[in-house]
Amino acid sequence: PPLYKNRRFRIYSIAAVILLVLVVVAVVVAVVFNTKEQSTKIVEIDQASLETATPTPQPTSARWTMGVREQIEELVGVDKVGPGAKKPTPYTDALDWILDDDPMQLQKDSPFITQRYLLALLYFSADRDSVWRNCPPNFDDHNDAECQATVYDQDGEPFNDTFYRMLSGEPECEWYGVRCPGEDNFVREIEMIENNMTGTLPPELALMPVLQRLSFIVNDLTGTLHSEFGSMKHLIDVEFHYNYFSGTVPDSFYDADNLIRLNIGGNLLTGTISPQIKNLRSLVGLFTFDNTFSGSIPTEVGELDYLSYTRWSRNLHSGQIPTEIGQLTNLIELYLQWNKLTGPLPSTVGELTYLEDFFINNNELTGPLPIQFYSMESLTWFYCFDNSFSGTLSPLVRRLTNLERLIIRRNFFTGTIPKQLMELENITMIWAHYNDFSGTVSEDFCDLYDEPYRLSRFYTDCLPSDLTGPPAVTCVCCTDCCDTVQETCMVNE
């Protein structure tokens, strides 16, 4: 019969199949058993290694391998943010923030990486005591982004406005104190006034490509004025007054020929003002007041053709007021008070026909007021008290038609108080006491207290001299009478 019908063949075939199945089952069982045994051994090894080996480092942020870190290293230096850099520092704090915590997560090809990192660096550098008044970051709640802050308009008037917090997930141009007036969204202004800023300013702010204005008025910033700021080719406005900056003015500042305003008053600065000040040919405002600058006022200041406002007061300047001051024909405000200036008032001040506020009090100036002084037709406030001026007040005082305050107390002026002062319709204060004036003041001055005139205070030495002697000046229209010997004043009844 055919092979598949052979009974013996069928029995052998079935037996072979059964044997094959048994072999397969045995192999499977052996493999499973061996796998379980190896798995058990692996777990035991892992447990032992966890007890003795160094912990595995945290996974590296993808952004560390995307070029962002390298870009920051190139910007500020590997020594400050590289793998071996000291931590924590403002530089590494800012790097960690922009790599890991910045909600915006900019990529390396973003043109705004530089300014965003530098603004973070500013925060971590100048918030040493974590007391920023306006819009500090809220690291615990990224959703808390909006804030209210007081800012100032162009006239210096405060108003409240809404901003986003520093280091929030919003574009940095929307953060408090940061302004990007151009359509390209690059930072051009940083203004943070009365913000309780402490610590130092990072010199790397100079790396912002188009930054034009730095304003940190009335804070607690320390350190020196960074020479890097003087190399910023777009910088036109520096307002650092009323902080605790120390040291001298870097030479590079005198090369910042685009500067329109330089205000470093109210600090702890020392040294002299260099003759290289002449290089700042674009200056409209120059303010060095309330420091301890010494030396003379450089004659080269007369080359600042556009200078309109300048304050050198409350320093240790000595020497004479340079005659070149008369070349500053655009001056509106000149403050030289509380120094150690000597000598006469130069006749060239008569060229300052736009000058309104002229303060030279508390110096050691001598001699008479030059005739040219009476040509300052725009003069509004004249303070020359506590000097050693002498001579008389000229009847030419009538030319000072805009004069409101004539404060000439404690000098050695002589003669009579000229009646031509009555012709000054805007006069509000005359302080002529503690001088050597004599004679009688015209009773027509009494008319100046009535409209349309505005005289409110008029002081002369009309008290009895040394309490018992005759008064040096007779004045029935003065509001206050003083004793030049005792240096006391009383309301004139």
Short mmCIF file of C-alpha atoms in Angstrom, two decimals:
data_model
loop_
_atom_site.label_atom_id
_atom_site.label_comp_id
_atom_site.label_asym_id
_atom_site.label_seq_id
_atom_site.Cartn_x
_atom_site.Cartn_y
_atom_site.Cartn_z
CA PRO A 1 0.00 0.00 0.00
CA PRO A 2 1.07 3.71 -0.33
CA LEU A 3 3.47 4.90 2.32
CA TYR A 4 0.99 7.21 4.01
CA LYS A 5 -1.42 4.24 4.36
CA ASN A 6 1.22 2.02 6.03
CA ARG A 7 0.17 1.47 9.65
CA ARG A 8 3.72 1.13 10.95
CA PHE A 9 4.83 4.35 9.23
CA ARG A 10 2.00 6.31 10.82
CA ILE A 11 2.92 5.02 14.29
CA TYR A 12 6.58 6.06 13.80
CA SER A 13 5.55 9.48 12.49
CA ILE A 14 3.32 10.20 15.46
CA ALA A 15 6.09 9.13 17.82
CA ALA A 16 8.56 11.45 16.08
CA VAL A 17 6.22 14.40 16.36
CA ILE A 18 5.67 13.75 20.05
CA LEU A 19 9.41 13.49 20.62
CA LEU A 20 10.00 16.80 18.77
CA VAL A 21 7.40 18.58 20.89
CA LEU A 22 9.04 17.26 24.06
CA VAL A 23 12.43 18.55 22.89
CA VAL A 24 11.02 22.02 22.14
CA VAL A 25 9.30 22.18 25.54
CA ALA A 26 12.51 21.20 27.28
CA VAL A 27 14.49 23.90 25.46
CA VAL A 28 11.91 26.58 26.30
CA VAL A 29 11.87 25.64 29.97
CA ALA A 30 15.66 25.71 30.11
CA VAL A 31 15.84 29.17 28.48
CA VAL A 32 13.20 30.64 30.80
CA PHE A 33 14.87 29.25 33.87
CA ASN A 34 18.28 30.52 32.82
CA THR A 35 16.85 34.01 32.05
CA LYS A 36 15.23 34.30 35.47
CA GLU A 37 18.45 33.29 37.14
CA GLN A 38 20.43 35.93 35.22
CA SER A 39 17.79 38.58 35.98
CA THR A 40 18.05 37.81 39.65
CA LYS A 41 21.81 38.10 39.53
CA ILE A 42 21.60 41.47 37.70
CA VAL A 43 19.29 42.91 40.31
CA GLU A 44 21.65 41.78 43.04
CA ILE A 45 24.59 43.45 41.30
CA ASP A 46 22.67 46.72 40.82
CA GLN A 47 21.69 46.82 44.47
CA ALA A 48 25.26 46.28 45.60
CA SER A 49 26.59 48.95 43.26
CA LEU A 50 24.11 51.51 44.54
CA GLU A 51 25.50 51.06 48.01
CA THR A 52 29.14 51.59 47.09
CA ALA A 53 29.49 53.51 43.78
CA THR A 54 29.41 57.30 43.16
CA PRO A 55 25.85 58.50 42.30
CA THR A 56 25.14 58.88 38.62
CA PRO A 57 25.24 62.56 37.50
CA GLN A 58 21.98 64.24 36.53
CA PRO A 59 21.21 64.02 32.83
CA THR A 60 22.86 66.83 30.85
CA SER A 61 20.41 69.48 29.63
CA ALA A 62 19.87 69.28 25.91
CA ARG A 63 20.53 73.03 25.72
CA TRP A 64 24.04 72.42 27.04
CA THR A 65 24.74 70.47 23.88
CA MET A 66 22.96 72.83 21.49
CA GLY A 67 25.57 75.62 21.54
CA VAL A 68 23.85 77.95 24.03
CA ARG A 69 26.46 77.37 26.70
CA GLU A 70 29.29 77.85 24.22
CA GLN A 71 27.74 81.10 23.08
CA ILE A 72 27.69 82.45 26.64
CA GLU A 73 31.24 81.22 27.24
CA GLU A 74 32.39 83.15 24.20
CA LEU A 75 30.47 86.22 25.39
CA VAL A 76 31.83 86.55 28.94
CA GLY A 77 34.72 84.10 29.05
CA VAL A 78 35.25 80.44 29.88
CA ASP A 79 36.91 81.46 33.14
CA LYS A 80 33.60 82.87 34.34
CA VAL A 81 31.07 80.32 33.10
CA GLY A 82 33.10 77.35 31.82
CA PRO A 83 33.07 73.86 33.38
CA GLY A 84 35.78 74.81 35.88
CA ALA A 85 34.35 78.20 36.82
CA LYS A 86 33.75 79.03 40.46
CA LYS A 87 30.11 78.68 41.54
CA PRO A 88 27.89 80.29 42.48
CA THR A 89 28.58 83.68 40.96
CA PRO A 90 26.30 86.13 39.16
CA TYR A 91 27.77 84.81 35.90
CA THR A 92 26.96 81.17 36.62
CA ASP A 93 23.61 82.01 38.16
CA ALA A 94 22.63 83.85 34.99
CA LEU A 95 23.90 80.95 32.87
CA ASP A 96 21.95 78.37 34.87
CA TRP A 97 18.85 80.50 34.57
CA ILE A 98 19.02 80.93 30.81
CA LEU A 99 19.83 77.24 30.26
CA ASP A 100 17.40 75.61 32.63
CA ASP A 101 14.92 78.05 34.16
CA ASP A 102 14.13 80.63 31.49
CA PRO A 103 10.59 79.86 30.35
CA MET A 104 11.36 81.29 26.92
CA GLN A 105 14.17 78.78 26.23
CA LEU A 106 15.78 80.69 23.35
CA GLN A 107 17.84 78.69 20.88
CA LYS A 108 21.48 79.40 20.08
CA ASP A 109 20.64 81.09 16.79
CA SER A 110 18.40 83.67 18.49
CA PRO A 111 19.74 87.22 18.14
CA PHE A 112 18.43 87.99 21.65
CA ILE A 113 20.47 85.44 23.63
CA THR A 114 23.14 88.05 24.39
CA GLN A 115 20.89 90.75 25.79
CA ARG A 116 18.69 88.30 27.68
CA TYR A 117 21.70 86.73 29.38
CA LEU A 118 23.24 90.13 30.16
CA LEU A 119 20.01 91.37 31.74
CA ALA A 120 19.94 88.24 33.90
CA LEU A 121 23.57 88.95 34.78
CA LEU A 122 22.57 92.49 35.78
CA TYR A 123 19.91 91.13 38.11
CA PHE A 124 22.15 88.57 39.80
CA SER A 125 24.98 91.15 40.11
CA ALA A 126 22.91 94.04 41.45
CA ASP A 127 20.51 92.19 43.74
CA ARG A 128 22.99 91.14 46.38
CA ASP A 129 20.48 91.61 49.20
CA SER A 130 17.35 90.47 47.32
CA VAL A 131 15.53 93.73 47.99
CA TRP A 132 14.69 95.09 44.55
CA ARG A 133 11.74 97.40 44.99
CA ASN A 134 10.22 97.13 41.54
CA CYS A 135 9.24 93.94 39.75
CA PRO A 136 11.77 91.40 41.06
CA PRO A 137 11.50 87.84 39.73
CA ASN A 138 9.11 85.36 41.29
CA PHE A 139 11.02 82.11 40.92
CA ASP A 140 8.30 80.17 42.76
CA ASP A 141 5.51 81.10 40.38
CA HIS A 142 6.29 81.76 36.73
CA ASN A 143 2.66 82.73 36.20
CA ASP A 144 3.15 85.75 38.45
CA ALA A 145 4.62 87.83 35.64
CA GLU A 146 2.85 91.22 35.68
CA CYS A 147 3.74 93.98 38.11
CA GLN A 148 3.20 97.67 38.83
CA ALA A 149 6.10 100.10 39.13
CA THR A 150 6.71 103.83 39.38
CA VAL A 151 8.60 105.32 36.46
CA TYR A 152 9.31 108.86 35.31
CA ASP A 153 8.38 110.84 32.23
CA GLN A 154 10.71 113.11 30.29
CA ASP A 155 10.00 115.98 32.70
CA GLY A 156 10.93 113.85 35.70
CA GLU A 157 7.34 113.43 36.85
CA PRO A 158 6.49 110.01 38.37
CA PHE A 159 3.63 107.82 37.22
CA ASN A 160 2.61 104.18 37.67
CA ASP A 161 2.69 101.71 34.82
CA THR A 162 2.37 97.98 34.22
CA PHE A 163 5.36 95.84 33.28
CA TYR A 164 6.54 92.26 33.37
CA ARG A 165 8.90 91.07 36.05
CA MET A 166 12.61 90.63 35.53
CA LEU A 167 13.42 87.08 34.39
CA SER A 168 9.82 86.29 33.55
CA GLY A 169 8.94 84.28 30.47
CA GLU A 170 7.98 87.41 28.56
CA PRO A 171 10.25 89.13 26.03
CA GLU A 172 12.93 91.09 27.86
CA CYS A 173 11.78 94.29 26.17
CA GLU A 174 8.62 94.03 28.30
CA TRP A 175 10.51 93.72 31.59
CA TYR A 176 10.54 96.57 34.09
CA GLY A 177 13.28 99.09 33.38
CA VAL A 178 14.11 97.75 29.92
CA ARG A 179 13.23 99.67 26.79
CA CYS A 180 13.50 98.69 23.16
CA PRO A 181 12.10 101.66 21.22
CA GLY A 182 13.23 100.35 17.83
CA GLU A 183 11.34 97.83 15.73
CA ASP A 184 14.24 95.36 15.94
CA ASN A 185 13.54 94.60 19.66
CA PHE A 186 17.12 95.22 20.74
CA VAL A 187 17.62 96.83 24.15
CA ARG A 188 18.53 100.49 23.90
CA GLU A 189 17.74 101.76 27.40
CA ILE A 190 17.95 100.43 30.94
CA GLU A 191 16.39 102.73 33.54
CA MET A 192 15.92 101.63 37.14
CA ILE A 193 15.38 104.54 39.52
CA GLU A 194 15.07 104.16 43.30
CA ASN A 195 15.00 100.39 42.94
CA ASN A 196 17.06 99.41 46.01
CA MET A 197 19.72 97.93 43.77
CA THR A 198 22.79 96.69 45.63
CA GLY A 199 26.02 95.07 44.55
CA THR A 200 27.80 96.07 41.36
CA LEU A 201 27.13 96.65 37.71
CA PRO A 202 28.68 94.00 35.44
CA PRO A 203 31.09 95.51 32.92
CA GLU A 204 29.66 93.14 30.31
CA LEU A 205 26.66 95.45 29.94
CA ALA A 206 28.95 97.16 27.45
CA LEU A 207 28.51 94.11 25.20
CA MET A 208 24.92 94.99 24.42
CA PRO A 209 25.24 95.88 20.75
CA VAL A 210 23.09 99.02 20.52
CA LEU A 211 22.65 100.13 24.14
CA GLN A 212 22.29 103.91 24.33
CA ARG A 213 21.24 104.71 27.88
CA LEU A 214 22.18 103.51 31.36
CA SER A 215 20.20 105.05 34.21
CA PHE A 216 20.50 103.75 37.78
CA ILE A 217 19.58 106.86 39.77
CA VAL A 218 19.28 106.70 43.59
CA ASN A 219 20.32 103.12 44.32
CA ASP A 220 23.00 101.51 46.49
CA LEU A 221 25.37 100.33 43.78
CA THR A 222 29.05 100.08 44.62
CA GLY A 223 32.32 99.44 42.84
CA THR A 224 34.14 101.51 40.26
CA LEU A 225 33.09 103.06 36.99
CA HIS A 226 33.96 100.37 34.46
CA SER A 227 36.26 101.47 31.67
CA GLU A 228 34.29 99.24 29.32
CA PHE A 229 31.40 101.68 29.42
CA GLY A 230 33.57 104.30 27.78
CA SER A 231 33.99 102.08 24.71
CA MET A 232 30.27 101.79 23.97
CA LYS A 233 29.98 103.50 20.62
CA HIS A 234 26.21 104.01 20.84
CA LEU A 235 26.10 105.25 24.45
CA ILE A 236 24.65 108.74 24.72
CA ASP A 237 23.29 108.93 28.26
CA VAL A 238 24.82 107.84 31.60
CA GLU A 239 22.95 108.57 34.84
CA PHE A 240 24.71 107.04 37.83
CA HIS A 241 24.00 109.76 40.39
CA TYR A 242 23.32 109.04 44.03
CA ASN A 243 24.96 105.66 44.44
CA TYR A 244 28.22 104.60 46.10
CA PHE A 245 30.57 104.35 43.14
CA SER A 246 34.19 104.98 44.07
CA GLY A 247 37.55 105.43 42.43
CA THR A 248 38.39 107.79 39.58
CA VAL A 249 36.84 108.51 36.22
CA PRO A 250 38.38 106.05 33.72
CA ASP A 251 40.30 107.59 30.84
CA SER A 252 38.03 105.77 28.41
CA PHE A 253 35.08 107.89 29.54
CA TYR A 254 36.73 110.89 27.91
CA ASP A 255 36.67 109.07 24.57
CA ALA A 256 32.91 108.52 24.61
CA ASP A 257 32.38 111.33 22.14
CA ASN A 258 28.71 110.46 21.54
CA LEU A 259 27.76 111.16 25.14
CA ILE A 260 25.07 113.80 25.47
CA ARG A 261 24.64 113.51 29.23
CA LEU A 262 27.08 112.30 31.88
CA ASN A 263 25.78 112.39 35.44
CA ILE A 264 28.06 110.81 38.05
CA GLY A 265 27.10 113.12 40.92
CA GLY A 266 26.36 112.04 44.46
CA ASN A 267 28.94 109.25 44.70
CA LEU A 268 32.34 108.64 46.34
CA LEU A 269 34.48 109.46 43.34
CA THR A 270 37.91 111.01 43.68
CA GLY A 271 40.73 112.36 41.55
CA THR A 272 40.56 115.19 39.04
CA ILE A 273 38.56 115.98 35.94
CA SER A 274 40.91 115.46 33.03
CA PRO A 275 41.62 118.12 30.39
CA GLN A 276 40.50 115.40 27.98
CA ILE A 277 36.97 116.43 28.90
CA LYS A 278 37.25 118.50 25.74
CA ASN A 279 36.77 115.30 23.72
CA LEU A 280 33.15 115.02 24.82
CA ARG A 281 32.06 117.47 22.19
CA SER A 282 28.44 116.29 22.14
CA LEU A 283 27.82 116.91 25.85
CA VAL A 284 24.73 118.90 26.74
CA GLY A 285 24.74 117.95 30.43
CA LEU A 286 27.80 117.34 32.64
CA PHE A 287 27.23 116.63 36.34
CA THR A 288 30.02 115.78 38.80
CA PHE A 289 28.51 117.25 41.99
CA ASP A 290 28.67 115.76 45.49
CA ASN A 291 31.90 113.80 45.18
CA THR A 292 35.44 114.56 46.34
CA PHE A 293 36.94 115.63 43.03
CA SER A 294 39.88 117.98 43.49
CA GLY A 295 42.13 120.12 41.36
CA SER A 296 41.13 122.98 39.13
CA ILE A 297 38.28 123.17 36.68
CA PRO A 298 40.09 122.44 33.40
CA THR A 299 40.17 125.33 30.96
CA GLU A 300 39.37 122.83 28.21
CA VAL A 301 35.78 122.76 29.45
CA GLY A 302 35.30 125.87 27.34
CA GLU A 303 35.49 123.70 24.22
CA LEU A 304 32.20 121.95 24.98
CA ASP A 305 30.15 123.98 22.56
CA TYR A 306 26.80 122.34 23.29
CA LEU A 307 27.05 122.28 27.07
CA SER A 308 23.86 123.69 28.57
CA TYR A 309 23.71 122.24 32.09
CA THR A 310 26.65 121.56 34.36
CA ARG A 311 27.07 121.04 38.11
CA TRP A 312 30.49 120.87 39.77
CA SER A 313 29.21 121.69 43.26
CA ARG A 314 30.17 120.15 46.61
CA ASN A 315 33.61 118.95 45.65
CA LEU A 316 37.14 120.09 46.51
CA HIS A 317 37.90 122.05 43.35
CA SER A 318 40.43 124.85 43.81
CA GLY A 319 41.94 127.59 41.72
CA GLN A 320 40.09 130.23 39.76
CA ILE A 321 36.99 129.97 37.65
CA PRO A 322 38.51 129.68 34.17
CA THR A 323 37.89 132.59 31.84
CA GLU A 324 37.07 130.02 29.16
CA ILE A 325 33.76 129.51 30.94
CA GLY A 326 32.54 132.46 28.87
CA GLN A 327 32.83 130.33 25.71
CA LEU A 328 29.94 128.18 26.89
CA THR A 329 27.37 130.46 25.34
CA ASN A 330 24.63 127.81 25.48
CA LEU A 331 24.80 127.46 29.26
CA ILE A 332 21.48 127.59 31.08
CA GLU A 333 22.62 126.21 34.44
CA LEU A 334 26.02 126.59 36.14
CA TYR A 335 26.59 125.20 39.67
CA LEU A 336 30.03 125.80 41.21
CA GLN A 337 29.06 126.19 44.87
CA TRP A 338 30.66 124.53 47.91
CA ASN A 339 34.18 124.23 46.55
CA LYS A 340 37.46 126.04 47.29
CA LEU A 341 37.50 128.34 44.30
CA THR A 342 39.45 131.56 44.66
CA GLY A 343 40.05 134.78 42.80
CA PRO A 344 37.63 137.11 41.02
CA LEU A 345 34.55 136.28 39.00
CA PRO A 346 35.84 136.42 35.41
CA SER A 347 34.41 139.18 33.25
CA THR A 348 33.70 136.59 30.54
CA VAL A 349 30.59 135.51 32.43
CA GLY A 350 28.93 138.41 30.64
CA GLU A 351 28.94 136.22 27.52
CA LEU A 352 26.57 133.77 29.19
CA THR A 353 23.42 135.49 28.01
CA TYR A 354 21.31 132.33 28.25
CA LEU A 355 22.39 131.47 31.78
CA GLU A 356 19.45 131.28 34.19
CA ASP A 357 20.76 129.57 37.34
CA PHE A 358 24.18 130.67 38.59
CA PHE A 359 25.40 129.25 41.91
CA ILE A 360 28.89 130.17 43.19
CA ASN A 361 28.18 130.37 46.92
CA ASN A 362 30.42 128.90 49.65
CA ASN A 363 33.74 129.44 47.94
CA GLU A 364 36.61 131.87 48.55
CA LEU A 365 35.92 134.24 45.67
CA THR A 366 37.01 137.86 45.95
CA GLY A 367 36.81 141.22 44.25
CA PRO A 368 33.84 143.16 42.84
CA LEU A 369 31.24 141.82 40.48
CA PRO A 370 32.51 142.73 37.00
CA ILE A 371 30.46 145.18 34.98
CA GLN A 372 29.93 142.44 32.39
CA PHE A 373 27.99 140.48 35.02
CA TYR A 374 25.04 142.83 34.47
CA SER A 375 24.79 141.69 30.83
CA MET A 376 23.44 138.28 31.86
CA GLU A 377 19.96 139.16 30.73
CA SER A 378 18.49 135.68 31.30
CA LEU A 379 19.79 135.36 34.86
CA THR A 380 17.02 134.14 37.17
CA TRP A 381 18.72 132.86 40.33
CA PHE A 382 22.07 134.28 41.48
CA TYR A 383 23.58 132.77 44.63
CA CYS A 384 27.00 134.13 45.66
CA PHE A 385 26.66 134.08 49.46
CA ASP A 386 29.47 133.06 51.80
CA ASN A 387 32.34 134.42 49.73
CA SER A 388 34.54 137.49 50.04
CA PHE A 389 33.13 139.66 47.26
CA SER A 390 33.52 143.40 47.73
CA GLY A 391 32.67 146.64 45.98
CA THR A 392 29.21 147.96 45.26
CA LEU A 393 26.11 146.71 43.50
CA SER A 394 25.89 148.69 40.29
CA PRO A 395 22.73 150.52 39.21
CA LEU A 396 23.15 148.38 36.07
CA VAL A 397 21.38 145.68 38.07
CA ARG A 398 18.25 147.00 36.33
CA ARG A 399 19.38 145.06 33.23
CA LEU A 400 18.75 141.75 34.98
CA THR A 401 15.10 141.90 34.09
CA ASN A 402 14.46 138.18 34.68
CA LEU A 403 16.10 138.07 38.10
CA GLU A 404 14.00 136.39 40.78
CA ARG A 405 16.50 135.67 43.54
CA LEU A 406 19.50 137.80 44.52
CA ILE A 407 21.24 135.95 47.34
CA ILE A 408 24.45 137.84 48.23
CA ARG A 409 24.54 137.28 52.01
CA ARG A 410 27.79 137.24 53.99
CA ASN A 411 30.22 139.07 51.72
CA PHE A 412 31.87 142.51 51.93
CA PHE A 413 29.67 144.52 49.59
CA THR A 414 29.60 148.24 50.38
CA GLY A 415 27.64 151.33 49.46
CA THR A 416 23.87 151.55 49.39
CA ILE A 417 21.43 148.96 48.11
CA PRO A 418 20.59 150.38 44.66
CA LYS A 419 17.03 151.51 44.20
CA GLN A 420 17.20 150.14 40.62
CA LEU A 421 16.38 146.76 42.15
CA MET A 422 12.80 148.03 42.33
CA GLU A 423 12.64 147.87 38.55
CA LEU A 424 12.95 144.10 38.57
CA GLU A 425 9.34 143.02 38.28
CA ASN A 426 10.10 139.34 38.85
CA ILE A 427 12.19 139.69 41.99
CA THR A 428 11.01 137.47 44.87
CA MET A 429 14.00 137.31 47.25
CA ILE A 430 16.76 139.75 48.18
CA TRP A 431 19.20 138.53 50.82
CA ALA A 432 21.65 141.39 51.31
CA HIS A 433 22.46 140.90 55.02
CA TYR A 434 25.82 140.28 56.69
CA ASN A 435 27.58 142.72 54.35
CA ASP A 436 28.95 146.25 54.71
CA PHE A 437 26.03 148.05 53.09
CA SER A 438 25.03 151.37 54.62
CA GLY A 439 22.50 154.16 54.17
CA THR A 440 18.75 154.05 53.73
CA VAL A 441 16.77 151.66 51.55
CA SER A 442 14.09 153.42 49.51
CA GLU A 443 10.57 153.10 50.91
CA ASP A 444 9.39 152.47 47.37
CA PHE A 445 10.45 148.88 47.89
CA CYS A 446 7.27 148.48 49.91
CA ASP A 447 5.33 148.53 46.64
CA LEU A 448 7.01 145.32 45.51
CA TYR A 449 4.95 143.25 47.96
CA ASP A 450 1.74 144.08 46.12
CA GLU A 451 0.57 142.73 42.79
CA PRO A 452 1.76 142.57 40.11
CA TYR A 453 5.08 142.30 41.96
CA ARG A 454 6.15 139.23 43.89
CA LEU A 455 8.74 140.21 46.49
CA SER A 456 8.36 137.93 49.54
CA ARG A 457 11.62 138.15 51.53
CA PHE A 458 13.99 141.12 51.85
CA TYR A 459 16.87 140.88 54.35
CA THR A 460 19.28 143.69 55.27
CA ASP A 461 21.38 144.62 58.30
CA CYS A 462 18.72 146.86 59.81
CA LEU A 463 18.92 145.59 63.42
CA PRO A 464 20.93 147.55 65.97
CA SER A 465 24.57 146.68 65.39
CA ASP A 466 25.93 144.39 68.08
CA LEU A 467 22.58 144.72 69.87
CA THR A 468 23.10 148.35 71.01
CA GLY A 469 24.71 150.32 68.21
CA PRO A 470 22.91 152.04 65.34
CA PRO A 471 21.83 149.75 62.49
CA ALA A 472 24.11 149.65 59.48
CA VAL A 473 21.11 150.02 57.16
CA THR A 474 17.79 151.78 57.62
CA CYS A 475 14.98 149.82 55.95
CA VAL A 476 11.31 150.11 56.81
CA CYS A 477 10.27 147.89 53.90
CA CYS A 478 12.50 144.90 54.70
CA THR A 479 10.76 141.74 55.87
CA ASP A 480 13.69 140.77 58.09
CA CYS A 481 16.37 142.79 59.87
CA CYS A 482 19.73 141.34 60.84
CA ASP A 483 22.66 142.20 63.10
CA THR A 484 25.86 141.78 61.10
CA VAL A 485 27.96 141.49 64.28
CA GLN A 486 25.85 138.97 66.13
CA GLU A 487 24.69 137.34 62.87
CA THR A 488 21.11 137.09 64.03
CA CYS A 489 17.95 138.07 62.21
CA MET A 490 14.42 138.98 63.29
CA VAL A 491 11.20 139.62 61.48
CA ASN A 492 10.87 143.36 60.90
CA GLU A 493 7.76 144.57 62.68
#
